[in-house]
Amino acid sequence: MSPPDVRDELTRAHHDEWARVVASLTRRFGDLGLAEDAAAEAFATAVERWPAEGTPPNPGAWLTTTANRKAIDRIRRESKRDHKHQEAAMVHDDHEAEPLGVLDDDRLRLVFTCCHPALAMEARVALTLRMVGGLTVPEISRAFFVQESAMARRLTRAKAKIAAARIPYRVPTAEDLPTRVSGVLAVLFLVFNEGYLTSGADTDPIRQDLTGEAIRLTRMLRDLLPEDGEVAGLLALMLLTDARRSARVSPGGELVPLDEQDRSVWDRALVAEGHRLVRERLDAGAAPGRYQVMAAINAVHTSARTMRDTDWSQVVALYDQLHDLEPSPVVALNRAVALAELDGPQVALAVVEPLGEPLSGYHAYHAVRADLLRRMGRGEEARAAYTRAIELAGNTAESASLTRRRGELT
C-alpha cells in the first residue's frame, strides 16, 4: 500500500503525523527511503488495528514507536546495512523484557535503557537525546556548549564503546533504576529546555511537542519513583516554567523577558501544582538537589505579583545554594542577574565580567552584560554587547527582542 493510500484511510486528525514520523525516522536513521517505508508500514498497521482496538491515547507517539520498530526490523533483514544495524542494536534487544511495574511507556523505557551507567554521564545523555529525543547534533552541541564536530565525535565514541563492550540494551530492573535516574532526569531536562526556547534559527520559538512530552514523561517518572526528591523537583521546575508560556512570546513573534511579561495570563493551575511540589520537598526536610533548588527559584518568581515584588534576597540565596551544588559559570551568570536587582547593576557587572572567557560563545552572557551596561548608562558598550548577543542567538524571537533593546539605546 502506498503512503498516500495509507494516509487516506486514517482520520483527518492524523494526516499531519505522516510528515512528523518520517522526519523523526530520517533524523534517527539517516535514510529517507527507510523512513518512508517504515512510516507506511506503521500507518498500515494503524488502519488495521485502530478500528478494532480503538485509537490510542497518544496516536503520534504510537505511530512513531511502531515506525521505529518497523525500521529496526527492516534494517535487521538487510545485511548490507551493517552500519545502521549497529545503531538499531543499541536500542533493541532480542530478548523480550518483562514489564517493569508502571514503566509501560515505550519512550520512557527507551530513555532508561539508553542511560546505561557504563557510559560517562555526558555521553549517555547526549546519545539518548540523539537516539530517543530526536534532537539533532547541532541542538545537542548547543545544549552542552561544545562545537558540533566535538559532539559528533563524542556520539561516535559512545556508540563504539557500546559495540566493543557488548553492552546489553535491555529495560533495567527495579534495582537498576537508582543508578540510571540521574541520566534520565538530565535527558528530560535538556529536552524540555530545547522546547522551552528552541536553539535553531527559523523554528518556532517554543516547541510544545518537546515541552509537553518532557512533562508527560516526568509525570510518569514521578509515579514510578514518588520518594525521589529530584524527580519531584524537576517536575515542579517544568510546570512553573511552562506556566509562563503564554506570556513569553508577543503577538509579533518577539520573546518577552520576565520583567515585561503579563503575569495575569500565567497558567495558575500549573503554578499551584508546582508550588505544591516545592512545598512537599521542603516539608520532607531532606537536603535538596539541583532540580529542587531550581524549582524553588522559580517558585519565588511565580509567587510575586510584579517584578518589583520579587524577593530578590531569597533568589540570590537560592542561587548561592545552587552554585554550591553545581559550580558552573552559567549558574554564576544567572545569580548575577538576581544580584543586579538586589544590589544594583554595577555590583552584578563585577561578577559578570570574569565569566567572559568560559561563556564567550554563549549569547545569554552578552545579553546580560548588555543589559547591565545599559542600566549604567554606558550606551556604546551596551550596543556592542547587544550586537554580539544577536549574532550568537539562534532563536529568532530572542534575536528580535535583543534587536529591539539595542534600538532603544540613546
CSV table of C-alpha atoms in Angstrom, one decimal:
chain,number,residue,atom,x,y,z
A,1,MET,CA,0.0,0.0,0.0
A,2,SER,CA,1.5,3.4,-1.0
A,3,PRO,CA,1.9,6.1,1.6
A,4,PRO,CA,-0.8,8.4,0.2
A,5,ASP,CA,-3.3,5.4,0.2
A,6,VAL,CA,-2.5,4.6,3.8
A,7,ARG,CA,-2.9,8.2,4.9
A,8,ASP,CA,-6.2,8.5,3.1
A,9,GLU,CA,-7.5,5.6,5.3
A,10,LEU,CA,-6.7,7.4,8.5
A,11,THR,CA,-8.9,10.0,10.0
A,12,ARG,CA,-8.1,13.6,9.1
A,13,ALA,CA,-6.9,14.4,12.6
A,14,HIS,CA,-3.8,12.1,12.0
A,15,HIS,CA,-2.8,13.2,8.5
A,16,ASP,CA,-0.2,15.6,9.7
A,17,GLU,CA,1.5,12.9,11.6
A,18,TRP,CA,2.9,11.4,8.4
A,19,ALA,CA,5.5,14.1,7.8
A,20,ARG,CA,6.4,14.2,11.5
A,21,VAL,CA,7.0,10.5,11.7
A,22,VAL,CA,9.1,10.5,8.5
A,23,ALA,CA,11.2,13.4,9.7
A,24,SER,CA,11.8,11.7,13.1
A,25,LEU,CA,12.9,8.4,11.5
A,26,THR,CA,15.1,10.3,8.9
A,27,ARG,CA,16.9,12.1,11.7
A,28,ARG,CA,17.5,8.9,13.5
A,29,PHE,CA,18.5,6.5,10.7
A,30,GLY,CA,19.7,9.0,8.1
A,31,ASP,CA,17.7,7.2,5.3
A,32,LEU,CA,14.7,8.9,3.8
A,33,GLY,CA,13.6,5.8,1.9
A,34,LEU,CA,13.8,3.6,5.0
A,35,ALA,CA,11.9,6.2,7.0
A,36,GLU,CA,9.1,6.5,4.4
A,37,ASP,CA,8.8,2.7,4.2
A,38,ALA,CA,8.7,2.2,7.9
A,39,ALA,CA,6.1,5.0,8.3
A,40,ALA,CA,3.9,3.5,5.6
A,41,GLU,CA,4.0,0.1,7.5
A,42,ALA,CA,3.2,1.8,10.7
A,43,PHE,CA,0.2,3.7,9.2
A,44,ALA,CA,-1.0,0.4,7.5
A,45,THR,CA,-0.8,-1.3,10.9
A,46,ALA,CA,-2.9,1.6,12.4
A,47,VAL,CA,-5.5,1.2,9.7
A,48,GLU,CA,-5.8,-2.5,10.6
A,49,ARG,CA,-5.8,-2.2,14.3
A,50,TRP,CA,-7.3,1.1,15.4
A,51,PRO,CA,-10.8,0.4,14.1
A,52,ALA,CA,-10.9,-2.8,16.2
A,53,GLU,CA,-8.8,-1.8,19.2
A,54,GLY,CA,-9.6,1.9,19.3
A,55,THR,CA,-7.4,4.9,18.7
A,56,PRO,CA,-4.5,5.0,21.3
A,57,PRO,CA,-4.4,8.0,23.8
A,58,ASN,CA,-1.3,9.4,22.0
A,59,PRO,CA,-1.6,8.5,18.3
A,60,GLY,CA,1.5,10.3,17.3
A,61,ALA,CA,3.7,8.5,19.9
A,62,TRP,CA,2.1,5.2,18.9
A,63,LEU,CA,2.9,5.8,15.2
A,64,THR,CA,6.4,6.9,15.9
A,65,THR,CA,7.1,3.9,18.1
A,66,THR,CA,5.6,1.4,15.7
A,67,ALA,CA,7.5,3.0,12.8
A,68,ASN,CA,10.8,2.8,14.7
A,69,ARG,CA,10.2,-0.9,15.3
A,70,LYS,CA,9.4,-1.5,11.6
A,71,ALA,CA,12.6,0.3,10.6
A,72,ILE,CA,14.7,-1.8,13.0
A,73,ASP,CA,13.1,-5.0,11.7
A,74,ARG,CA,13.8,-3.9,8.1
A,75,ILE,CA,17.4,-3.0,9.0
A,76,ARG,CA,18.0,-6.4,10.5
A,77,ARG,CA,16.7,-8.1,7.4
A,78,GLU,CA,19.0,-6.1,5.1
A,79,SER,CA,22.5,-7.4,5.7
A,80,LYS,CA,24.0,-4.7,3.5
A,81,ARG,CA,23.0,-2.1,6.1
A,82,ASP,CA,25.6,-3.2,8.7
A,83,HIS,CA,26.3,0.3,10.0
A,84,LYS,CA,22.7,1.0,10.5
A,85,HIS,CA,22.2,-2.3,12.1
A,86,GLN,CA,24.7,-1.3,14.8
A,87,GLU,CA,22.6,1.7,15.7
A,88,ALA,CA,19.5,-0.4,15.8
A,89,ALA,CA,21.1,-2.8,18.1
A,90,MET,CA,21.8,-0.1,20.6
A,91,VAL,CA,18.1,0.5,21.2
A,92,HIS,CA,16.7,-3.0,20.6
A,93,ASP,CA,17.2,-6.3,22.4
A,94,ASP,CA,16.3,-9.7,21.0
A,95,HIS,CA,15.1,-10.9,24.4
A,96,GLU,CA,11.6,-9.9,25.4
A,97,ALA,CA,11.8,-8.0,28.7
A,98,GLU,CA,9.3,-8.5,31.4
A,99,PRO,CA,7.1,-5.5,32.2
A,100,LEU,CA,8.6,-3.2,34.8
A,101,GLY,CA,6.0,-2.0,37.3
A,102,VAL,CA,4.3,1.0,35.9
A,103,LEU,CA,7.1,1.6,33.3
A,104,ASP,CA,4.9,0.7,30.4
A,105,ASP,CA,5.5,3.7,28.2
A,106,ASP,CA,7.8,2.8,25.3
A,107,ARG,CA,9.5,6.2,25.2
A,108,LEU,CA,10.3,6.2,28.9
A,109,ARG,CA,11.5,2.6,28.7
A,110,LEU,CA,13.8,3.5,25.9
A,111,VAL,CA,15.2,6.5,27.8
A,112,PHE,CA,16.0,4.3,30.8
A,113,THR,CA,17.5,1.7,28.5
A,114,CYS,CA,19.9,4.1,26.8
A,115,CYS,CA,21.1,5.7,30.0
A,116,HIS,CA,23.5,2.9,30.7
A,117,PRO,CA,25.9,3.5,33.6
A,118,ALA,CA,28.8,2.0,31.7
A,119,LEU,CA,28.9,5.2,29.7
A,120,ALA,CA,30.1,8.5,31.1
A,121,MET,CA,27.2,10.7,32.1
A,122,GLU,CA,27.6,13.3,29.3
A,123,ALA,CA,28.0,10.5,26.7
A,124,ARG,CA,24.8,8.7,27.8
A,125,VAL,CA,22.8,11.9,28.0
A,126,ALA,CA,24.0,13.0,24.6
A,127,LEU,CA,23.4,9.6,23.0
A,128,THR,CA,19.9,9.4,24.5
A,129,LEU,CA,19.0,12.8,23.3
A,130,ARG,CA,20.0,11.8,19.8
A,131,MET,CA,18.6,8.3,19.6
A,132,VAL,CA,15.4,8.8,21.7
A,133,GLY,CA,14.7,12.5,22.0
A,134,GLY,CA,15.3,13.1,18.3
A,135,LEU,CA,17.4,16.2,18.8
A,136,THR,CA,19.9,17.0,16.1
A,137,VAL,CA,23.7,17.1,16.6
A,138,PRO,CA,23.7,20.9,16.4
A,139,GLU,CA,20.9,21.1,19.0
A,140,ILE,CA,22.7,18.8,21.4
A,141,SER,CA,26.0,20.6,20.9
A,142,ARG,CA,24.4,23.9,21.9
A,143,ALA,CA,22.9,22.2,25.0
A,144,PHE,CA,26.4,21.1,26.1
A,145,PHE,CA,28.2,24.3,24.9
A,146,VAL,CA,30.5,22.4,22.6
A,147,GLN,CA,31.3,22.5,18.9
A,148,GLU,CA,29.2,20.3,16.6
A,149,SER,CA,32.3,18.4,15.5
A,150,ALA,CA,33.2,17.6,19.1
A,151,MET,CA,29.7,16.4,19.9
A,152,ALA,CA,29.7,14.3,16.7
A,153,ARG,CA,32.9,12.6,17.9
A,154,ARG,CA,31.5,12.1,21.4
A,155,LEU,CA,28.5,10.3,20.0
A,156,THR,CA,30.6,8.2,17.7
A,157,ARG,CA,32.8,7.1,20.6
A,158,ALA,CA,29.8,6.3,22.8
A,159,LYS,CA,28.4,4.1,20.0
A,160,ALA,CA,31.8,2.4,19.6
A,161,LYS,CA,32.1,1.7,23.3
A,162,ILE,CA,28.6,0.1,23.2
A,163,ALA,CA,29.6,-2.2,20.4
A,164,ALA,CA,33.1,-3.0,21.8
A,165,ALA,CA,31.8,-3.8,25.3
A,166,ARG,CA,28.7,-5.6,24.1
A,167,ILE,CA,26.6,-3.6,26.5
A,168,PRO,CA,23.1,-5.1,26.6
A,169,TYR,CA,20.4,-2.6,26.0
A,170,ARG,CA,17.6,-4.0,28.0
A,171,VAL,CA,14.9,-2.5,30.2
A,172,PRO,CA,16.5,-2.2,33.6
A,173,THR,CA,15.2,-4.0,36.7
A,174,ALA,CA,13.7,-2.1,39.6
A,175,GLU,CA,17.0,-2.4,41.4
A,176,ASP,CA,18.8,-0.7,38.5
A,177,LEU,CA,16.7,2.4,38.4
A,178,PRO,CA,18.5,4.5,41.0
A,179,THR,CA,21.8,4.2,39.1
A,180,ARG,CA,20.1,5.4,35.9
A,181,VAL,CA,17.6,8.0,37.1
A,182,SER,CA,20.1,10.9,37.1
A,183,GLY,CA,20.9,10.4,33.5
A,184,VAL,CA,17.2,10.1,32.7
A,185,LEU,CA,16.5,13.4,34.5
A,186,ALA,CA,19.3,15.1,32.6
A,187,VAL,CA,17.8,14.0,29.3
A,188,LEU,CA,14.3,15.1,30.2
A,189,PHE,CA,15.6,18.5,31.4
A,190,LEU,CA,17.5,19.1,28.2
A,191,VAL,CA,14.6,18.0,26.0
A,192,PHE,CA,12.3,20.4,27.9
A,193,ASN,CA,14.9,23.2,27.6
A,194,GLU,CA,15.1,22.8,23.8
A,195,GLY,CA,11.3,23.1,23.6
A,196,TYR,CA,11.2,26.0,26.1
A,197,LEU,CA,13.5,28.1,23.9
A,198,THR,CA,14.5,26.4,20.7
A,199,SER,CA,18.1,26.9,19.8
A,200,GLY,CA,17.8,26.7,16.0
A,201,ALA,CA,17.0,29.5,13.6
A,202,ASP,CA,13.8,29.6,11.6
A,203,THR,CA,11.9,27.4,14.1
A,204,ASP,CA,9.0,28.1,16.4
A,205,PRO,CA,10.4,29.9,19.5
A,206,ILE,CA,8.6,27.4,21.7
A,207,ARG,CA,8.2,23.8,20.8
A,208,GLN,CA,5.2,22.5,22.8
A,209,ASP,CA,5.8,19.0,21.4
A,210,LEU,CA,9.1,18.8,23.3
A,211,THR,CA,8.0,20.6,26.5
A,212,GLY,CA,4.7,18.6,26.6
A,213,GLU,CA,6.5,15.2,26.1
A,214,ALA,CA,9.1,16.1,28.7
A,215,ILE,CA,6.4,16.9,31.2
A,216,ARG,CA,4.4,13.8,30.4
A,217,LEU,CA,7.4,11.5,30.9
A,218,THR,CA,8.5,13.3,34.1
A,219,ARG,CA,5.0,12.8,35.5
A,220,MET,CA,5.3,9.1,34.7
A,221,LEU,CA,8.7,9.1,36.4
A,222,ARG,CA,7.2,10.8,39.4
A,223,ASP,CA,4.6,8.0,39.7
A,224,LEU,CA,7.3,5.4,39.4
A,225,LEU,CA,9.6,7.0,41.9
A,226,PRO,CA,7.4,9.0,44.3
A,227,GLU,CA,10.0,9.3,47.0
A,228,ASP,CA,12.8,10.7,44.7
A,229,GLY,CA,13.1,14.4,45.6
A,230,GLU,CA,14.9,15.3,42.3
A,231,VAL,CA,12.2,13.8,40.2
A,232,ALA,CA,9.6,15.9,42.1
A,233,GLY,CA,11.9,18.9,41.8
A,234,LEU,CA,12.3,18.5,38.0
A,235,LEU,CA,8.5,18.2,37.5
A,236,ALA,CA,8.0,21.3,39.6
A,237,LEU,CA,10.6,23.2,37.6
A,238,MET,CA,9.0,22.2,34.3
A,239,LEU,CA,5.5,23.1,35.5
A,240,LEU,CA,6.5,26.5,36.9
A,241,THR,CA,8.4,27.3,33.7
A,242,ASP,CA,5.7,26.1,31.4
A,243,ALA,CA,3.1,28.1,33.3
A,244,ARG,CA,4.6,31.3,31.8
A,245,ARG,CA,4.5,30.0,28.2
A,246,SER,CA,1.5,32.1,27.0
A,247,ALA,CA,3.3,35.3,28.1
A,248,ARG,CA,6.7,34.6,26.7
A,249,VAL,CA,6.2,35.5,23.0
A,250,SER,CA,4.5,38.6,21.8
A,251,PRO,CA,1.9,38.6,19.0
A,252,GLY,CA,4.7,40.0,16.8
A,253,GLY,CA,6.9,36.9,17.5
A,254,GLU,CA,9.2,38.6,19.9
A,255,LEU,CA,10.5,36.9,23.1
A,256,VAL,CA,9.2,38.7,26.1
A,257,PRO,CA,11.6,38.8,29.1
A,258,LEU,CA,10.4,38.1,32.6
A,259,ASP,CA,10.3,41.8,33.6
A,260,GLU,CA,7.9,42.6,30.8
A,261,GLN,CA,5.5,39.6,30.9
A,262,ASP,CA,1.8,40.0,31.6
A,263,ARG,CA,1.6,37.8,34.7
A,264,SER,CA,-2.2,37.7,34.6
A,265,VAL,CA,-2.0,35.2,31.7
A,266,TRP,CA,0.2,32.8,33.5
A,267,ASP,CA,-1.4,29.3,34.0
A,268,ARG,CA,-2.4,29.5,37.7
A,269,ALA,CA,-3.2,25.8,37.8
A,270,LEU,CA,0.3,24.8,36.8
A,271,VAL,CA,1.8,27.4,39.2
A,272,ALA,CA,-0.3,26.0,42.1
A,273,GLU,CA,0.8,22.4,41.2
A,274,GLY,CA,4.4,23.4,41.0
A,275,HIS,CA,4.3,25.3,44.3
A,276,ARG,CA,2.7,22.3,46.0
A,277,LEU,CA,5.5,20.0,44.8
A,278,VAL,CA,8.1,22.5,46.1
A,279,ARG,CA,6.4,22.7,49.5
A,280,GLU,CA,6.3,18.9,49.7
A,281,ARG,CA,10.0,18.7,49.2
A,282,LEU,CA,10.6,21.4,51.8
A,283,ASP,CA,8.4,19.6,54.3
A,284,ALA,CA,10.4,16.4,53.7
A,285,GLY,CA,13.4,18.0,55.3
A,286,ALA,CA,16.0,16.3,53.0
A,287,ALA,CA,18.9,18.1,51.5
A,288,PRO,CA,17.7,19.4,48.1
A,289,GLY,CA,19.4,18.6,44.8
A,290,ARG,CA,19.9,20.9,41.8
A,291,TYR,CA,16.4,20.5,40.3
A,292,GLN,CA,14.7,21.1,43.7
A,293,VAL,CA,16.7,24.3,44.2
A,294,MET,CA,15.9,25.5,40.6
A,295,ALA,CA,12.3,24.8,41.2
A,296,ALA,CA,12.4,26.8,44.4
A,297,ILE,CA,13.9,29.8,42.5
A,298,ASN,CA,11.0,29.6,40.0
A,299,ALA,CA,8.5,29.3,42.9
A,300,VAL,CA,9.8,32.7,44.2
A,301,HIS,CA,9.4,34.3,40.8
A,302,THR,CA,5.9,32.9,40.3
A,303,SER,CA,4.8,33.9,43.8
A,304,ALA,CA,5.5,37.6,43.1
A,305,ARG,CA,2.7,39.7,41.6
A,306,THR,CA,5.2,42.0,39.9
A,307,MET,CA,8.9,42.0,39.1
A,308,ARG,CA,9.3,44.6,41.9
A,309,ASP,CA,7.6,42.4,44.4
A,310,THR,CA,10.1,39.5,43.9
A,311,ASP,CA,12.1,38.5,47.0
A,312,TRP,CA,15.5,39.0,45.4
A,313,SER,CA,17.4,38.3,48.6
A,314,GLN,CA,15.8,34.8,48.6
A,315,VAL,CA,16.6,34.3,44.9
A,316,VAL,CA,20.3,35.2,45.4
A,317,ALA,CA,20.5,32.9,48.4
A,318,LEU,CA,19.0,30.0,46.4
A,319,TYR,CA,21.5,30.7,43.6
A,320,ASP,CA,24.3,30.5,46.2
A,321,GLN,CA,22.9,27.1,47.2
A,322,LEU,CA,22.7,26.0,43.6
A,323,HIS,CA,26.3,27.2,42.9
A,324,ASP,CA,27.5,25.0,45.8
A,325,LEU,CA,25.8,22.0,44.1
A,326,GLU,CA,26.7,23.0,40.6
A,327,PRO,CA,29.6,25.5,40.4
A,328,SER,CA,29.2,26.4,36.8
A,329,PRO,CA,29.6,29.8,35.0
A,330,VAL,CA,26.0,29.6,33.8
A,331,VAL,CA,24.8,29.4,37.4
A,332,ALA,CA,27.0,32.3,38.3
A,333,LEU,CA,25.6,34.3,35.4
A,334,ASN,CA,22.0,33.7,36.5
A,335,ARG,CA,22.9,34.6,40.0
A,336,ALA,CA,24.4,37.9,38.8
A,337,VAL,CA,21.0,38.8,37.2
A,338,ALA,CA,19.3,38.4,40.6
A,339,LEU,CA,22.2,40.3,42.3
A,340,ALA,CA,21.6,43.3,39.9
A,341,GLU,CA,18.1,43.6,41.3
A,342,LEU,CA,19.3,43.3,44.9
A,343,ASP,CA,22.5,45.4,44.9
A,344,GLY,CA,22.5,47.2,41.5
A,345,PRO,CA,24.0,46.7,38.1
A,346,GLN,CA,27.5,47.8,39.0
A,347,VAL,CA,27.9,45.1,41.6
A,348,ALA,CA,26.5,42.5,39.2
A,349,LEU,CA,28.7,43.6,36.4
A,350,ALA,CA,31.8,43.0,38.6
A,351,VAL,CA,30.6,39.3,38.8
A,352,VAL,CA,29.7,39.0,35.1
A,353,GLU,CA,33.0,40.4,33.6
A,354,PRO,CA,35.2,37.4,34.8
A,355,LEU,CA,32.8,35.0,33.1
A,356,GLY,CA,33.6,36.3,29.7
A,357,GLU,CA,36.2,33.7,28.9
A,358,PRO,CA,34.2,30.5,29.6
A,359,LEU,CA,31.0,32.0,28.2
A,360,SER,CA,32.4,33.9,25.3
A,361,GLY,CA,30.2,31.9,22.8
A,362,TYR,CA,27.1,32.0,25.0
A,363,HIS,CA,24.6,34.6,23.8
A,364,ALA,CA,23.0,35.0,27.2
A,365,TYR,CA,26.3,36.2,28.7
A,366,HIS,CA,26.5,39.0,26.2
A,367,ALA,CA,22.8,39.8,26.6
A,368,VAL,CA,23.1,40.1,30.4
A,369,ARG,CA,26.2,42.2,30.1
A,370,ALA,CA,24.5,44.5,27.6
A,371,ASP,CA,21.5,45.0,29.9
A,372,LEU,CA,23.8,45.8,32.9
A,373,LEU,CA,25.8,48.3,30.8
A,374,ARG,CA,22.5,49.9,29.5
A,375,ARG,CA,21.3,50.4,33.1
A,376,MET,CA,24.6,52.0,34.0
A,377,GLY,CA,24.3,54.5,31.1
A,378,ARG,CA,27.2,53.0,29.1
A,379,GLY,CA,25.4,53.0,25.8
A,380,GLU,CA,28.1,52.3,23.3
A,381,GLU,CA,29.4,49.4,25.2
A,382,ALA,CA,25.9,48.1,25.7
A,383,ARG,CA,25.3,48.4,21.9
A,384,ALA,CA,28.3,46.3,21.1
A,385,ALA,CA,27.3,43.7,23.7
A,386,TYR,CA,23.8,43.5,22.3
A,387,THR,CA,25.2,43.1,18.8
A,388,ARG,CA,27.3,40.2,19.9
A,389,ALA,CA,24.4,38.6,21.6
A,390,ILE,CA,22.2,38.9,18.5
A,391,GLU,CA,25.0,37.3,16.4
A,392,LEU,CA,25.1,34.3,18.7
A,393,ALA,CA,21.3,33.9,19.5
A,394,GLY,CA,19.9,31.1,17.4
A,395,ASN,CA,16.2,31.7,18.3
A,396,THR,CA,14.6,34.3,16.0
A,397,ALA,CA,12.2,35.5,18.7
A,398,GLU,CA,15.1,36.1,21.1
A,399,SER,CA,17.0,37.9,18.4
A,400,ALA,CA,14.1,40.2,17.8
A,401,SER,CA,13.9,41.1,21.5
A,402,LEU,CA,17.6,41.8,21.7
A,403,THR,CA,17.4,43.9,18.5
A,404,ARG,CA,14.6,46.0,20.0
A,405,ARG,CA,16.5,46.6,23.2
A,406,ARG,CA,19.5,47.7,21.2
A,407,GLY,CA,17.4,50.0,19.1
A,408,GLU,CA,16.1,51.7,22.3
A,409,LEU,CA,19.6,52.8,23.3
A,410,THR,CA,20.1,56.5,23.1
